[in-house]
Amino acid sequence: MGRRPAPPKLSEAFLNRQRDEYYWPLEAYNSKSIYLLGASKEGEIPDEMASFEILQAIATLYSEHGFTNEAIMEHHPIQQWREEGVMIPVPVLNMLVNAWAKYLEGPSGMTMGEAFNLEGHGQGKKPKRERLQNILRERQLARAAIAAYLGAGASDAGGISKSEAHAIVAERFNVSEDTVKRAHKKWEAHEMERLRVAGAFSENEDDDLGA
C-alpha cells in the first residue's frame, strides 16, 4: 500500500490562532456568515433570514463570549462590513429596515413573517427554519472534522485519516460516523476554500486532501 497523502500544511500564524481557544467562536462566526451570504446570493434562503442569523451570531459573540466590537469587526466576512459597520454591519441592517418598511406599507393582512420573507402562501416559517438549522449543523460537523484532520497533520504525533477524524467528531457531538462523513463530504470544498482565502495554508502546498 502506498503512503497516505498528507493534508495541506497550515501556516504557522493560522496554527497559533487555532491553538488559542479565544479565536474559535470568531472563526465559527466567519464560516457561518460566509455560508449564509453565499446561500442568500444564490437564492437558497431569503436575505432577511440570512440577516437574522448573522445578527444572532454577532449578538452571541458579544453577549456570551464577551468579544469587543473591534474583534468582531475583524472577522466580518467581507471588507466592506469591516469599514462600514459598527456592531451591526450596515448591509445587514438595511435588509432588516427594508423588510420592516415592506411590512408597514404592505397590504392589509400581510403578516410580519410574510414581509420578512420567512413565511407565505401557507408554507409557514418552520420548514425554512428547520432546513437552515440542518444545514448549519452539517457545516458545524464538517468544520470540526476538517479541524481534526488538518490539526492532526500539523501535530508532532503525525496525521490521521479522514475516517479517524470522523470518529473523533462523532464521539464529540454524539452522532454517527456516517453523519459526520456525509457532512464532511458535502461541505469540505466550501470550508477548504474559506480557509485558503483566510490564508490558513502555507504557500506552494499541494491541494491533495487525502483519503
PDB file of N, CA, C and O in Angstrom, residues 154-180:
ATOM      1  N   ALA A 154      -0.742  18.658  11.507  1.00  0.00           N
ATOM      2  CA  ALA A 154       0.224  19.675  11.918  1.00  0.00           C
ATOM      3  C   ALA A 154       0.889  19.346  13.245  1.00  0.00           C
ATOM      4  O   ALA A 154       1.792  20.052  13.684  1.00  0.00           O
ATOM      5  N   SER A 155       0.452  18.271  13.900  1.00  0.00           N
ATOM      6  CA  SER A 155       0.999  17.937  15.216  1.00  0.00           C
ATOM      7  C   SER A 155       2.253  17.085  15.083  1.00  0.00           C
ATOM      8  O   SER A 155       2.521  16.484  14.044  1.00  0.00           O
ATOM      9  N   ASP A 156       3.008  17.020  16.164  1.00  0.00           N
ATOM     10  CA  ASP A 156       4.231  16.214  16.181  1.00  0.00           C
ATOM     11  C   ASP A 156       3.924  14.723  16.105  1.00  0.00           C
ATOM     12  O   ASP A 156       4.765  13.927  15.691  1.00  0.00           O
ATOM     13  N   ALA A 157       2.714  14.345  16.502  1.00  0.00           N
ATOM     14  CA  ALA A 157       2.354  12.925  16.525  1.00  0.00           C
ATOM     15  C   ALA A 157       2.061  12.381  15.131  1.00  0.00           C
ATOM     16  O   ALA A 157       1.952  11.172  14.945  1.00  0.00           O
ATOM     17  N   GLY A 158       1.926  13.262  14.152  1.00  0.00           N
ATOM     18  CA  GLY A 158       1.633  12.810  12.801  1.00  0.00           C
ATOM     19  C   GLY A 158       0.163  12.891  12.483  1.00  0.00           C
ATOM     20  O   GLY A 158      -0.669  13.172  13.346  1.00  0.00           O
ATOM     21  N   GLY A 159      -0.185  12.633  11.209  1.00  0.00           N
ATOM     22  CA  GLY A 159      -1.551  12.810  10.757  1.00  0.00           C
ATOM     23  C   GLY A 159      -2.463  11.639  11.057  1.00  0.00           C
ATOM     24  O   GLY A 159      -2.044  10.591  11.546  1.00  0.00           O
ATOM     25  N   ILE A 160      -3.741  11.855  10.774  1.00  0.00           N
ATOM     26  CA  ILE A 160      -4.754  10.816  10.891  1.00  0.00           C
ATOM     27  C   ILE A 160      -5.540  10.785   9.591  1.00  0.00           C
ATOM     28  O   ILE A 160      -5.473  11.710   8.785  1.00  0.00           O
ATOM     29  N   SER A 161      -6.283   9.717   9.379  1.00  0.00           N
ATOM     30  CA  SER A 161      -7.119   9.618   8.185  1.00  0.00           C
ATOM     31  C   SER A 161      -8.409  10.399   8.397  1.00  0.00           C
ATOM     32  O   SER A 161      -8.761  10.764   9.528  1.00  0.00           O
ATOM     33  N   LYS A 162      -9.123  10.617   7.310  1.00  0.00           N
ATOM     34  CA  LYS A 162     -10.419  11.276   7.435  1.00  0.00           C
ATOM     35  C   LYS A 162     -11.377  10.423   8.258  1.00  0.00           C
ATOM     36  O   LYS A 162     -12.170  10.952   9.045  1.00  0.00           O
ATOM     37  N   SER A 163     -11.305   9.117   8.086  1.00  0.00           N
ATOM     38  CA  SER A 163     -12.180   8.228   8.855  1.00  0.00           C
ATOM     39  C   SER A 163     -11.926   8.367  10.348  1.00  0.00           C
ATOM     40  O   SER A 163     -12.860   8.361  11.160  1.00  0.00           O
ATOM     41  N   GLU A 164     -10.661   8.492  10.714  1.00  0.00           N
ATOM     42  CA  GLU A 164     -10.331   8.685  12.130  1.00  0.00           C
ATOM     43  C   GLU A 164     -10.841  10.031  12.627  1.00  0.00           C
ATOM     44  O   GLU A 164     -11.318  10.151  13.765  1.00  0.00           O
ATOM     45  N   ALA A 165     -10.759  11.040  11.774  1.00  0.00           N
ATOM     46  CA  ALA A 165     -11.295  12.356  12.138  1.00  0.00           C
ATOM     47  C   ALA A 165     -12.807  12.282  12.329  1.00  0.00           C
ATOM     48  O   ALA A 165     -13.363  12.881  13.254  1.00  0.00           O
ATOM     49  N   HIS A 166     -13.472  11.520  11.461  1.00  0.00           N
ATOM     50  CA  HIS A 166     -14.926  11.366  11.590  1.00  0.00           C
ATOM     51  C   HIS A 166     -15.294  10.707  12.920  1.00  0.00           C
ATOM     52  O   HIS A 166     -16.271  11.092  13.568  1.00  0.00           O
ATOM     53  N   ALA A 167     -14.513   9.716  13.315  1.00  0.00           N
ATOM     54  CA  ALA A 167     -14.788   9.020  14.576  1.00  0.00           C
ATOM     55  C   ALA A 167     -14.637   9.961  15.766  1.00  0.00           C
ATOM     56  O   ALA A 167     -15.433   9.930  16.713  1.00  0.00           O
ATOM     57  N   ILE A 168     -13.618  10.807  15.721  1.00  0.00           N
ATOM     58  CA  ILE A 168     -13.384  11.766  16.805  1.00  0.00           C
ATOM     59  C   ILE A 168     -14.557  12.730  16.928  1.00  0.00           C
ATOM     60  O   ILE A 168     -15.071  12.992  18.022  1.00  0.00           O
ATOM     61  N   VAL A 169     -15.002  13.254  15.792  1.00  0.00           N
ATOM     62  CA  VAL A 169     -16.092  14.230  15.800  1.00  0.00           C
ATOM     63  C   VAL A 169     -17.416  13.569  16.177  1.00  0.00           C
ATOM     64  O   VAL A 169     -18.232  14.153  16.898  1.00  0.00           O
ATOM     65  N   ALA A 170     -17.629  12.347  15.701  1.00  0.00           N
ATOM     66  CA  ALA A 170     -18.868  11.634  16.029  1.00  0.00           C
ATOM     67  C   ALA A 170     -19.005  11.448  17.534  1.00  0.00           C
ATOM     68  O   ALA A 170     -20.092  11.628  18.104  1.00  0.00           O
ATOM     69  N   GLU A 171     -17.911  11.104  18.181  1.00  0.00           N
ATOM     70  CA  GLU A 171     -17.950  10.920  19.641  1.00  0.00           C
ATOM     71  C   GLU A 171     -18.175  12.251  20.349  1.00  0.00           C
ATOM     72  O   GLU A 171     -18.942  12.328  21.312  1.00  0.00           O
ATOM     73  N   ARG A 172     -17.544  13.283  19.848  1.00  0.00           N
ATOM     74  CA  ARG A 172     -17.667  14.606  20.476  1.00  0.00           C
ATOM     75  C   ARG A 172     -19.092  15.143  20.406  1.00  0.00           C
ATOM     76  O   ARG A 172     -19.603  15.712  21.374  1.00  0.00           O
ATOM     77  N   PHE A 173     -19.760  14.949  19.256  1.00  0.00           N
ATOM     78  CA  PHE A 173     -21.096  15.515  19.059  1.00  0.00           C
ATOM     79  C   PHE A 173     -22.211  14.490  19.257  1.00  0.00           C
ATOM     80  O   PHE A 173     -23.381  14.808  19.051  1.00  0.00           O
ATOM     81  N   ASN A 174     -21.830  13.267  19.613  1.00  0.00           N
ATOM     82  CA  ASN A 174     -22.808  12.208  19.874  1.00  0.00           C
ATOM     83  C   ASN A 174     -23.693  11.941  18.657  1.00  0.00           C
ATOM     84  O   ASN A 174     -24.926  11.889  18.744  1.00  0.00           O
ATOM     85  N   VAL A 175     -23.050  11.797  17.505  1.00  0.00           N
ATOM     86  CA  VAL A 175     -23.743  11.437  16.268  1.00  0.00           C
ATOM     87  C   VAL A 175     -23.001  10.263  15.641  1.00  0.00           C
ATOM     88  O   VAL A 175     -21.926   9.874  16.095  1.00  0.00           O
ATOM     89  N   SER A 176     -23.560   9.694  14.586  1.00  0.00           N
ATOM     90  CA  SER A 176     -22.908   8.565  13.933  1.00  0.00           C
ATOM     91  C   SER A 176     -21.749   9.039  13.061  1.00  0.00           C
ATOM     92  O   SER A 176     -21.727  10.187  12.601  1.00  0.00           O
ATOM     93  N   GLU A 177     -20.811   8.134  12.820  1.00  0.00           N
ATOM     94  CA  GLU A 177     -19.688   8.470  11.945  1.00  0.00           C
ATOM     95  C   GLU A 177     -20.169   8.734  10.522  1.00  0.00           C
ATOM     96  O   GLU A 177     -19.606   9.580   9.816  1.00  0.00           O
ATOM     97  N   ASP A 178     -21.211   8.017  10.094  1.00  0.00           N
ATOM     98  CA  ASP A 178     -21.757   8.252   8.756  1.00  0.00           C
ATOM     99  C   ASP A 178     -22.324   9.661   8.628  1.00  0.00           C
ATOM    100  O   ASP A 178     -22.217  10.292   7.572  1.00  0.00           O
ATOM    101  N   THR A 179     -22.936  10.156   9.703  1.00  0.00           N
ATOM    102  CA  THR A 179     -23.475  11.518   9.685  1.00  0.00           C
ATOM    103  C   THR A 179     -22.356  12.531   9.493  1.00  0.00           C
ATOM    104  O   THR A 179     -22.476  13.478   8.701  1.00  0.00           O
ATOM    105  N   VAL A 180     -21.254  12.331  10.209  1.00  0.00           N
ATOM    106  CA  VAL A 180     -20.106  13.230  10.074  1.00  0.00           C
ATOM    107  C   VAL A 180     -19.500  13.109   8.680  1.00  0.00           C
ATOM    108  O   VAL A 180     -19.155  14.114   8.045  1.00  0.00           O
TER     109      VAL A 180
END
